[in-house]
Amino acid sequence: MDQKNEMKNDMVWVGLEQLTNDPEYTKSIEQEFSNQPSLAEQLVEKGSAANRRDFLKYMGFGLGAATIAASCEIPVKRAIPYVVKPDEIVPGVATYYASSYVQGGDYCPVLVKTREGRPIKVEGNTLSSVTKGGTSARAQASVLSLYDNNRLQGPCKIINGEVEFFNAKSDDAAGAWKIVDDAIKAKLTPNSNIKIVANTIMSPLTLKAVEDFSKVYPNTELVQYDAVSYSAMIQANEASFGLAGLPTYRFDQADIIVSFNADFLGTWISPVEYATQYSSKRKIGKDLETATMSHHIQVESHMSLTGSNADNRILVKPSEQGAAILALYNALAINQGKEIVSGPAVNEGVKAQIDKVAAKLLTAKGAGLVVSSSNNKAEQLLINAINQMIGSYGTTISFDRVGNQRKGIDQNIQGLIQSMNSGSVDAVFFLDGANPAYDLPNASTFAAALSKVSLKVSLSGLPNETLLLCDFAAPTHHYLESWGDVEPYSGQYSLIQPTISPLFATRQIEESLLVWSNSSFLTNTSDQPVFDYLKSSWQSMFNQQDTYASFQMFWDQTLHDGVFELPGEVRVNTNAAIPVSSLGSQITKPSKDGLEISFFETVNMGAGQYANNPWLQEMPDPINRCVWGNYLGVPVSWEGGNEFTSLNNLNGREFYGEADKVDVKVNSEAKEVTVVRQFGQMGGTVSLALGYGRTYTGKQGLALGNHVGTSVQSWLGIDQDGNTQYFATGVEVSESKAKEKDFACVQYHHSMGLKAVDPVSGETLNVDEKTAMTVGEGYQGGITERSIIYQSTLKEINHLAEHITEKRGEAEKLNQHTLYPYDEYKENYYEQGHHWKMHVDLNACIGCGACQVACIAENNVPIVGKYEVSRHHEMTWLRIDRYFYGDFENPNVVYQPMLCQHCDNAPCENVCPVAATNHSSEGLNQMTYNRCIGTRYCANNCPYKVRRFNWLDYTTADLFPSNEYPVNEEELPFGADNLTRMVLNPDVTVRSRGVIEKCSFCVQRIQEGKLTAKKEGRRLNENDVKSACQTACPTGAIVFGDANNEESVIADRLNHPLNYLVLEETNTRSSVSYSAKINNKDEALKA
Amino acid sequence: MSAVVSPIREPLITGGKTYHQITEDICSPTERVPSLSWIIAFTISAGFLGLYVFSVFWTIWKGIGSWNLNRTIGWGWDITNFVWWVGIGHAGTLISAILLLFRQKWRTGVNRAAEAMTIFAVICAGQFPLIHMGRLWLGFFIFPYPNTRGPLWVNFNSPLLWDVFAISTYFTVSLLFWYSGLVPDFATVRDRAKGFRKKIYGFLSFGWTGSAKHWQRFESLSLVLAGLATPLVLSVHTIVSFDFATSVIPGWHTTIFPPYFVAGAIFSGFAMVQTLMVITRKVLNLQDYITLGHIESMNKVILATGTIVGTAYLTELFVAWYSGYIYEQYAFYNRVFGPYWWAYVGMMSCNLLSPQIFWSKKIRRSIFWTFVMSIFVNIGMWFERFVIIASTLARDYLPTSWSYYVPTWVEIGIFLGTIGLFFTLYLIFVRTAPVVAVAEVKSILKSSGDQYVMDADKYKEKAVVTEHAETH
């Protein structure tokens, strides 16, 4: 026993003898090699003692071996096997868990793909009746945020704006939490006046935690606000129907959709859900005779994602939006014999169009839908009244399920500033995502008022500007580490379950609130108090259903499905009369005050909460195709001759990758921004995205999101009701001040047939074709006659089908002139086994970019940073090309997802000198990275320009750190650390510098599907293999599968009469077919 | 060779040289202490060579990303320079092989330097296919060597592979041709040298004794090599042109490329020979061997090939229009009027228009204009390759991928560096080997020496007068 005590606690022993220091054992250890004679002894035994030559030989060998061994630095690899392997984890096989992505009001039910315990990808949850399996770019990118180096690793103290960072590797987590908890609890008394500031909380659990917290601290108030506010809408609904909430919209029931600046396909409330609904009314079936489409009219000044998909756009200045809504109301009121509301008038041109819109809405009675993003209560009341008049309630709008996605009320957060200033607030808690010190219009006022509060705690998982103003940080988990629930619509629930144990010493918001309120749920026996808390709170959901008899069955099934639904119920009388007579004076007054600017939320960056996510930063904006920053969209006008001129003659050399920087002055505050020419931007207006110019997204020198773009928050206005306004008037834009060094725009070229009238000849011309030339004039037909995009209107759909047939016939005729008989090959190879093909419905594609981010996540596509993108070194395997067509001043847009076409007669394959790229018998164009020597001939010879070269060591996979470049001036290059690399998909090779890469049709998924089918001893069916872009798409625009399987959707889609192959006349025999874009444009709405 | 020469033929050797004088004149530069001008020139060249080494190191160390090529324009200055240098390397073999077969006596004055130039130019050209690779260290994959990777073999369909064979064959044959011609001359130098030099040249001349048997074998070898090299002159640049012609890119995919590239190569090769000869004959005092007659002959070749190339440019435009293929039409519109219009203007004016001044005999025989034009043509031919490569790639099928390209300092450094490499090698060559083929010049002395040609004085005076008029 004495001997045992001598052993140190942390010592590892082998057998009892060592533990007890058995003398024999000790001796044997000392003489471990004693039974082997030494070298000298061996030599003596042989009868020849070591002589000089032997000595030199052994020395030489020894030195040589040592040198070789020492010169290779062998990296330390840690692999720790399971002691007891969990049943559900099979190395190499992915496991999926249902969960929900939530960030403020963003919501997407997902399946989380985990490999060996690491979440690496999210897929949409097809069981959800809200999103039906669709995802957004944000949801796809959310998995990367889990492995963000800048996440707070544990509780911190913040002293004078300096964060004392907790280091998860070396610091004592429990101790640190105790210090922080004690300090917070010490400052709280039952009488404390506490404010909990949060973005919209959709989680019943979080609300319950807040409620339980306020039982202990009765003077607690929950202040919800949203960085992009919908408070006028909520207030208008309250005023109209007595219900402060959002309705459920049914874009799939609407024949006429009128949107006043609401970007419902991109960012407005629940875009994934709406996109799914919207596209169901926009797809063209195989029978062209009976084809119908909804008609979508967008009223806006800047080209939004939704506006780009609209059939008609009516250009209205931001300050005239209210007047335009009023004009629509009055036009309908006249028709229905109601009293008109007097108020500011919109200009004659717009009024004439609004009248036509009104007429259309009336003919489609009951199948119309009018929405607006206005944050003016009077305007939203008018919208409600309009929807009442056209009979939308009950058909396209319903309150049977109340939308919880936005709950923020601007007046509440503004009121908080006043109470903090008056000194009546004792403590403020900022829940995850709430960052008022950045995203409020009067952020600096907020910051000043906050300093008067004695206890300020941030519960945000990621550092932000507000954190710096706090005393403590009590960071929460990432959603992939959390337990929780969501109620996006009343009665529709989904669960959040952890897919990895917390990476850092963080603690969920609910637990923190329970700790600070000394809740009984924190028993010592439970190591997952939030889990217990969640289960107990779901008892009430269980009680409301009758499908499952026991709670455990109910719980298990719900957790498995991820979603759970209770029936909806009629809650309000939507026929209640809305008082409108006085609204005319409360709507926004049209401004005569010069240039106007609108501020909008982008698909990727939101209101800035995603700033530190490089996948989103490097996702090109769907419209202006720029990355890593916000760019001032300026209108473009056709000057005739060889010129189109943008505001103040800016960006004349965009073709050369040169952009101008200007000073934009709003309310006498000037900021320098980079300009991009924006087709569809209304004359006399400019636009700039929200959510950029974050100053603190993490440690200086480590955070990727710091100082990207320009913050516009301080330019936002507040109206008489206290609601934030997302536009400004009287804007001044200076002449070019400087050149943007790194103009990171992935697509300079703009059009596929923009038409304008030549001022000299009076003829209608293709503007872009004229201006594409530097010297002299362009060649009419040089771009538009290319077989890249086919588009037409619904009325002329038969004509288009004929046109496509004719063009394809011509191409086919050309392709017959070949030495190499394709048909023979096709018969012998591609008609045997599988033949993988893809179909993209250009009519369903809305350009949201979810597929692009999904592809990055699935295929370990590198992120390269702004400078590299400005040099056109972006690595995206799938890009969404955007083309403008139609009227020059007010064009339409078509999006074309462009990826490797897997040509059966691929130009890239025959030119590779080392056969690094070749064709599989299943029609895949394969890339063998190991074999590639990087001549780039394949990329040159690709007509679609989809091949990507690793110009530098973007994946930090090289041995030489000298090749690793930071993407945004951070000290540790993105991806160079083990944490970030956890997001890599182990099924996909990480490519080294100097090789070409490209879309593989997700060959790893094909392989997995084939193996599954083989193991189950059956034929592969179409559900076995789905590409990452296909599963990400909310509108079902992308279909992938085996064309030889005649029952598959892809085989069916390949027979669509509007199908075509891009650049078919080059005889590449591509495997990706597109079906043409159809527009339901109403020519009567001339604008 | 010593056939009767018509009196209207211009003498190819002036100054009434004897055999001994020829040996003296040509061998002495290798025996003197280098002149100041040589030292200066060598220092500058070596400096540029240093720039080359550094730029290449930078490229390999940092990656091809240190160049400004991009997703759309995968080849830029690198392949432009490659084709340019290969083109320059064409004159030497043309002069030594084809003109030998055609029994053009004037080739003897310039063939040695031209062949040397060929070899150095091909060395420069050979750098680019290597350093433009993303993974140079795996460059050996392009050789069809037996390996343990199963049936893995190179892709014989790829023009890049044909390039490997074409260039290496061309280099080998040119080197052999050049060296075999040097053997009798090295023997001459050896016979004049003493000590260590004698040993080196003795080794280099392979024990040449000048016996009749040696001469017989020498002549046979020359003919055989000339026979081998002649098709190579046509094939190498034809194959280089396949790098473009076999692609699907409009502006590359054209059947006119092989003849057009060969003509262009000869055109630029002769221009480079002119650039070098005009300086070399002056510095090494070889005006009697590289006469205005030689220069005029080469200017005629430049005029002829320049016009062929120009015709090809115009034919391309015509065919683009006539084809009715919109992509092709647009590609050529874009070449002329697009963002790289200046390169097209440079190409047209330097290659098609400016050589037309050689219709004038006075200009053809002017040293000054010859030198100016040779530089023009070198620039013009560089532009031609740039137009074909970069401006074509910049705007191909999908307008969404269009791009623009400006090189980085690394790319410029590599280009200037290869010029340094070229001149360093050339300057070493003029110091160590007879710049004019001594034996071959001697073989035509009796037929083309001015003392044997009637009315020789008339040419001589004229030459001197013209030269003075231009140099002052």
mmCIF file of C-alpha atoms in Angstrom, chain A residues 742-858:
data_model
loop_
_atom_site.group_PDB
_atom_site.id
_atom_site.type_symbol
_atom_site.label_atom_id
_atom_site.label_comp_id
_atom_site.label_asym_id
_atom_site.label_seq_id
_atom_site.Cartn_x
_atom_site.Cartn_y
_atom_site.Cartn_z
ATOM 1 C CA ASP A 742 -10.091 45.020 -55.287
ATOM 2 C CA PHE A 743 -13.348 45.227 -57.173
ATOM 3 C CA ALA A 744 -14.601 41.770 -56.349
ATOM 4 C CA CYS A 745 -17.298 41.236 -58.933
ATOM 5 C CA VAL A 746 -17.602 37.820 -60.532
ATOM 6 C CA GLN A 747 -19.600 38.908 -63.552
ATOM 7 C CA TYR A 748 -19.068 42.221 -65.285
ATOM 8 C CA HIS A 749 -21.127 41.499 -68.291
ATOM 9 C CA HIS A 750 -24.703 42.368 -67.959
ATOM 10 C CA SER A 751 -27.074 41.300 -70.589
ATOM 11 C CA MET A 752 -28.458 38.901 -73.059
ATOM 12 C CA GLY A 753 -30.316 41.386 -75.180
ATOM 13 C CA LEU A 754 -31.089 44.611 -73.370
ATOM 14 C CA LYS A 755 -33.054 46.782 -75.774
ATOM 15 C CA ALA A 756 -32.976 50.542 -75.987
ATOM 16 C CA VAL A 757 -33.835 53.073 -78.643
ATOM 17 C CA ASP A 758 -30.901 54.641 -80.400
ATOM 18 C CA PRO A 759 -31.282 58.382 -80.017
ATOM 19 C CA VAL A 760 -29.808 59.078 -83.437
ATOM 20 C CA SER A 761 -31.420 56.534 -85.723
ATOM 21 C CA GLY A 762 -34.501 55.829 -83.665
ATOM 22 C CA GLU A 763 -33.935 52.108 -84.075
ATOM 23 C CA THR A 764 -34.196 49.596 -81.282
ATOM 24 C CA LEU A 765 -30.756 48.270 -80.471
ATOM 25 C CA ASN A 766 -29.123 45.676 -78.317
ATOM 26 C CA VAL A 767 -27.350 48.019 -75.991
ATOM 27 C CA ASP A 768 -24.881 45.630 -74.508
ATOM 28 C CA GLU A 769 -23.771 44.379 -77.882
ATOM 29 C CA LYS A 770 -23.007 47.884 -78.907
ATOM 30 C CA THR A 771 -21.159 48.723 -75.775
ATOM 31 C CA ALA A 772 -19.203 45.502 -75.441
ATOM 32 C CA MET A 773 -16.707 46.922 -77.922
ATOM 33 C CA THR A 774 -14.100 49.416 -76.911
ATOM 34 C CA VAL A 775 -13.548 50.814 -80.357
ATOM 35 C CA GLY A 776 -16.414 51.435 -82.715
ATOM 36 C CA GLU A 777 -19.709 49.676 -82.519
ATOM 37 C CA GLY A 778 -20.736 46.209 -81.532
ATOM 38 C CA TYR A 779 -22.117 43.517 -83.696
ATOM 39 C CA GLN A 780 -25.855 43.108 -83.372
ATOM 40 C CA GLY A 781 -26.533 39.469 -82.688
ATOM 41 C CA GLY A 782 -23.060 38.747 -81.447
ATOM 42 C CA ILE A 783 -24.284 37.972 -77.961
ATOM 43 C CA THR A 784 -28.043 37.562 -78.076
ATOM 44 C CA GLU A 785 -28.073 34.887 -80.732
ATOM 45 C CA ARG A 786 -25.934 32.605 -78.617
ATOM 46 C CA SER A 787 -27.698 29.469 -77.504
ATOM 47 C CA ILE A 788 -27.237 30.228 -73.836
ATOM 48 C CA ILE A 789 -30.571 31.601 -72.762
ATOM 49 C CA TYR A 790 -33.932 31.079 -74.367
ATOM 50 C CA GLN A 791 -36.733 33.195 -73.002
ATOM 51 C CA SER A 792 -40.120 34.335 -74.042
ATOM 52 C CA THR A 793 -43.493 35.327 -72.694
ATOM 53 C CA LEU A 794 -46.284 32.973 -71.758
ATOM 54 C CA LYS A 795 -48.334 34.159 -74.713
ATOM 55 C CA GLU A 796 -45.625 33.250 -77.156
ATOM 56 C CA ILE A 797 -44.681 29.998 -75.545
ATOM 57 C CA ASN A 798 -45.560 27.895 -78.574
ATOM 58 C CA HIS A 799 -43.533 30.141 -80.767
ATOM 59 C CA LEU A 800 -40.605 29.729 -78.386
ATOM 60 C CA ALA A 801 -40.949 25.963 -78.425
ATOM 61 C CA GLU A 802 -40.785 26.047 -82.207
ATOM 62 C CA HIS A 803 -37.807 28.347 -82.095
ATOM 63 C CA ILE A 804 -35.955 26.034 -79.737
ATOM 64 C CA THR A 805 -36.778 23.014 -81.902
ATOM 65 C CA GLU A 806 -35.497 24.837 -84.948
ATOM 66 C CA LYS A 807 -32.278 25.992 -83.299
ATOM 67 C CA ARG A 808 -31.637 22.572 -81.848
ATOM 68 C CA GLY A 809 -32.247 21.045 -85.229
ATOM 69 C CA GLU A 810 -29.648 23.340 -86.768
ATOM 70 C CA ALA A 811 -27.179 22.481 -84.057
ATOM 71 C CA GLU A 812 -27.812 18.806 -84.514
ATOM 72 C CA LYS A 813 -27.238 19.146 -88.235
ATOM 73 C CA LEU A 814 -23.900 20.839 -87.575
ATOM 74 C CA ASN A 815 -23.000 18.159 -85.106
ATOM 75 C CA GLN A 816 -23.497 15.438 -87.676
ATOM 76 C CA HIS A 817 -20.370 16.679 -89.425
ATOM 77 C CA THR A 818 -17.955 14.798 -87.269
ATOM 78 C CA LEU A 819 -15.351 12.142 -87.744
ATOM 79 C CA TYR A 820 -16.291 10.485 -84.519
ATOM 80 C CA PRO A 821 -19.580 8.627 -84.451
ATOM 81 C CA TYR A 822 -21.181 9.552 -81.167
ATOM 82 C CA ASP A 823 -24.202 7.311 -81.593
ATOM 83 C CA GLU A 824 -22.145 4.177 -81.574
ATOM 84 C CA TYR A 825 -20.475 5.241 -78.364
ATOM 85 C CA LYS A 826 -23.748 6.211 -76.824
ATOM 86 C CA GLU A 827 -25.227 2.840 -77.550
ATOM 87 C CA ASN A 828 -22.294 0.886 -76.201
ATOM 88 C CA TYR A 829 -21.642 2.942 -73.102
ATOM 89 C CA TYR A 830 -24.229 5.440 -72.007
ATOM 90 C CA GLU A 831 -27.301 3.386 -72.694
ATOM 91 C CA GLN A 832 -25.894 0.651 -70.503
ATOM 92 C CA GLY A 833 -25.962 1.042 -66.740
ATOM 93 C CA HIS A 834 -26.447 4.550 -65.423
ATOM 94 C CA HIS A 835 -26.250 7.796 -67.295
ATOM 95 C CA TRP A 836 -26.231 10.714 -64.909
ATOM 96 C CA LYS A 837 -27.947 13.845 -66.078
ATOM 97 C CA MET A 838 -29.259 17.047 -64.649
ATOM 98 C CA HIS A 839 -32.117 19.284 -65.571
ATOM 99 C CA VAL A 840 -32.457 22.890 -64.489
ATOM 100 C CA ASP A 841 -35.775 24.641 -64.803
ATOM 101 C CA LEU A 842 -34.878 28.281 -65.427
ATOM 102 C CA ASN A 843 -38.445 29.187 -64.686
ATOM 103 C CA ALA A 844 -38.254 27.762 -61.204
ATOM 104 C CA CYS A 845 -34.794 29.098 -60.383
ATOM 105 C CA ILE A 846 -35.104 32.319 -58.423
ATOM 106 C CA GLY A 847 -31.368 32.884 -58.006
ATOM 107 C CA CYS A 848 -31.339 32.583 -54.201
ATOM 108 C CA GLY A 849 -27.938 30.894 -54.132
ATOM 109 C CA ALA A 850 -28.755 28.131 -51.635
ATOM 110 C CA CYS A 851 -27.363 25.585 -54.106
ATOM 111 C CA GLN A 852 -24.130 27.492 -54.391
ATOM 112 C CA VAL A 853 -23.455 27.458 -50.654
ATOM 113 C CA ALA A 854 -24.610 23.839 -50.417
ATOM 114 C CA CYS A 855 -22.061 22.959 -53.070
ATOM 115 C CA ILE A 856 -19.322 24.727 -51.139
ATOM 116 C CA ALA A 857 -20.265 22.826 -47.992
ATOM 117 C CA GLU A 858 -20.575 19.457 -49.681
#
